């Protein structure tokens, strides 16, 4: 398996522009997570989906951020409009979670490094 | 709510030194506990896990024991290598969420 795939790996954009980050989870996984990592705030959970349905988006910083999962093999995280403080590494992770098992592992993608100037 | 607290870094050691990174947790119920490692420029990857009290997880010379009485899951390695330089995250799962600690950066000098 190719693992979790994220694109692009690097994104540089100007303030005010729309940014779309993409993620392809591992085939067969039923849960997908978006994280943001910065030196100041560490690793933050933004949103997670189970069976393509958003379960908890309380970590989404503000309305400028939105995420979708139209099918089991694709998700996007969109920032519109982008701001310099959105500069971070964004990770997507997937997992196979069952109701009877609590010890699930998360598989992380390589991340997208976003720089907003 | 559930939480994970791990020792602040950075931790700097010489090659072949003994490593301990402390991790304690607060949780309702009986969570599973994990250590993840993040190498420079990469995403996190699972290092080891333990699913119940007194379980010991081990991998690549690292080990950690699930201690319910002290709510701890300390990471240890008897002899570190330069290639172990990375950021280490303690984590627990409860329900759909994984709660991560803040991470501890380890530098190993040759």
XYZ file of C-alpha atoms in Angstrom:
227
model
C 0.000 0.000 0.000
C 1.211 3.497 -0.827
C 0.199 4.879 2.535
C -1.614 8.163 3.039
C -0.991 10.497 0.122
C -1.066 14.262 0.466
C -0.699 16.941 -2.160
C 0.875 19.306 -2.681
C 3.907 18.707 -0.466
C 4.720 22.395 -0.427
C 2.487 25.390 -1.075
C 3.476 29.026 -1.109
C 0.704 31.540 -1.596
C -0.099 35.166 -0.980
C -2.409 36.407 1.723
C -6.023 36.426 0.577
C -5.667 33.538 -1.846
C -7.609 30.290 -1.617
C -5.623 27.200 -0.695
C -6.787 23.619 -1.143
C -4.955 20.709 0.427
C -5.705 17.172 -0.671
C -5.558 13.788 0.978
C -6.025 10.217 -0.160
C -6.378 7.872 2.846
C -5.306 4.252 2.954
C -7.769 2.028 1.162
C -10.157 0.324 3.569
C -9.744 2.855 6.352
C -12.982 4.379 7.631
C -11.679 7.396 9.542
C -9.741 10.440 8.418
C -8.156 13.195 10.447
C -6.727 16.621 9.568
C -4.046 18.096 11.835
C -2.050 21.301 11.870
C 1.454 21.450 13.332
C 3.351 24.594 14.318
C 6.260 25.258 16.620
C 4.128 27.470 18.847
C 0.998 25.332 19.147
C 2.290 21.830 18.460
C -0.017 19.274 16.832
C -3.667 20.348 16.695
C -6.597 18.217 15.534
C -8.721 20.255 13.132
C -11.451 17.824 12.113
C -12.126 14.140 11.783
C -14.443 12.091 9.626
C -15.880 8.645 10.152
C -17.390 6.896 7.120
C -17.091 10.194 5.222
C -19.190 12.072 7.795
C -17.636 14.913 9.830
C -17.839 13.848 13.473
C -16.047 16.699 15.210
C -14.915 19.953 13.651
C -14.425 21.832 16.909
C -10.730 22.223 16.125
C -11.315 24.179 12.939
C -9.939 27.597 13.827
C -12.522 29.751 12.070
C -14.933 29.948 9.182
C -12.124 30.471 6.724
C -11.364 26.769 7.102
C -13.564 24.070 5.597
C -13.105 20.353 4.965
C -14.935 17.851 2.841
C -14.841 14.135 2.264
C -16.975 13.379 -0.794
C -16.013 9.700 -0.817
C -13.935 7.176 1.076
C -10.806 7.819 -0.962
C -10.530 11.606 -0.991
C -10.668 14.596 1.314
C -9.872 18.277 1.000
C -9.035 21.025 3.456
C -9.669 24.505 2.122
C -8.599 27.855 3.495
C -10.285 30.900 2.021
C -8.983 33.543 2.352
C -5.573 32.506 3.602
C -3.597 34.565 6.142
C 0.080 34.507 7.185
C -0.853 32.959 10.556
C -2.138 29.897 8.663
C 1.456 29.006 7.780
C 2.069 25.522 9.189
C 2.471 21.891 8.239
C -0.887 20.225 7.657
C -1.124 16.485 8.132
C -3.785 14.067 7.062
C -4.064 10.730 8.871
C -6.328 7.737 8.392
C -7.328 4.803 10.530
C -9.603 1.789 10.664
C -11.791 2.170 13.744
C -14.292 -0.403 14.928
C -16.787 0.035 17.734
C -15.301 -2.931 19.556
C -11.642 -1.886 19.373
C -10.054 1.128 21.055
C -6.406 0.536 20.177
C -6.419 1.869 16.636
C -3.286 3.245 15.032
C -3.279 6.413 12.978
C -1.319 6.447 9.735
C 0.007 9.863 8.853
C 0.763 11.306 5.466
C 3.988 13.227 4.790
C 2.270 16.570 5.294
C 1.827 19.753 3.287
C 4.023 22.668 4.275
C 1.980 25.831 3.730
C 3.569 29.248 3.636
C 1.325 32.294 3.330
C 3.173 35.525 2.577
C -11.413 15.477 29.614
C -8.669 13.099 28.613
C -5.151 14.502 28.481
C -1.519 13.515 28.036
C 1.460 15.229 29.652
C 5.003 14.481 28.624
C 8.331 15.903 29.665
C 9.489 19.026 27.927
C 12.477 18.870 25.675
C 14.783 19.070 24.107
C 16.594 16.080 25.522
C 20.235 15.876 24.451
C 22.161 12.647 24.940
C 25.396 11.132 23.771
C 25.303 7.996 21.661
C 24.825 4.800 23.718
C 23.297 6.698 26.656
C 20.112 5.507 28.384
C 16.906 7.291 27.416
C 13.785 7.950 29.446
C 10.969 10.215 28.286
C 8.232 10.562 30.865
C 4.546 10.456 29.975
C 1.515 10.582 32.245
C -2.124 10.592 31.294
C -5.596 11.397 32.567
C -8.476 9.414 31.147
C -11.854 7.992 31.942
C -12.271 4.342 31.193
C -9.447 2.196 29.891
C -7.591 3.877 27.031
C -4.941 2.379 24.821
C -1.558 4.094 24.990
C 0.890 4.825 22.207
C 4.253 6.319 21.399
C 4.639 7.899 17.971
C 7.890 9.175 16.466
C 8.354 11.980 13.958
C 11.594 12.174 11.990
C 12.543 15.475 10.337
C 10.333 16.319 7.378
C 8.001 13.372 7.908
C 4.640 12.592 9.436
C 4.195 10.775 12.721
C 4.528 7.006 12.735
C 3.661 4.474 15.370
C 6.603 3.347 17.493
C 4.842 1.096 20.002
C 1.574 0.631 21.828
C -0.029 -1.054 24.847
C -3.714 -1.804 25.168
C -4.189 -2.700 28.834
C -2.629 -2.328 32.249
C 0.802 -3.952 32.727
C 1.213 -4.497 28.983
C 4.667 -3.680 27.648
C 5.005 -2.328 24.136
C 8.361 -2.645 22.410
C 9.922 -1.879 19.049
C 13.404 -1.042 17.715
C 14.903 -1.286 21.203
C 12.343 1.104 22.696
C 9.888 -0.061 25.321
C 7.137 1.345 27.523
C 4.918 -0.253 30.169
C 1.274 0.694 30.775
C 1.144 1.564 34.483
C -2.442 2.077 35.605
C -1.543 2.735 39.246
C 0.677 5.668 38.316
C -1.170 6.558 35.076
C 2.142 6.525 33.244
C 3.643 5.203 30.031
C 7.308 6.199 30.104
C 9.439 5.541 27.018
C 12.860 3.926 27.534
C 15.775 2.757 25.444
C 18.940 1.272 26.812
C 21.383 2.653 24.218
C 20.392 5.463 21.867
C 21.843 6.048 18.430
C 22.251 9.204 16.384
C 19.482 7.897 14.122
C 17.040 8.059 17.071
C 17.114 11.861 16.903
C 13.462 12.804 16.377
C 10.384 14.119 18.150
C 8.507 11.588 20.301
C 4.787 11.888 21.038
C 2.903 10.055 23.761
C -0.777 9.488 22.939
C -3.953 7.768 24.089
C -7.108 6.731 22.310
C -10.589 7.139 23.674
C -13.541 6.775 21.368
C -12.832 8.282 17.956
C -10.138 10.636 19.155
C -6.453 10.255 19.743
C -5.064 12.692 22.301
C -1.416 13.580 21.671
C 1.100 15.018 24.082
C 3.105 18.085 23.136
C 6.063 16.054 21.906
C 9.629 15.725 23.205
C 12.513 16.479 20.895
C 15.522 14.168 21.268
C 19.003 15.024 20.007
C 21.622 12.297 20.069
C 25.258 13.362 19.630
C 27.897 11.102 18.117
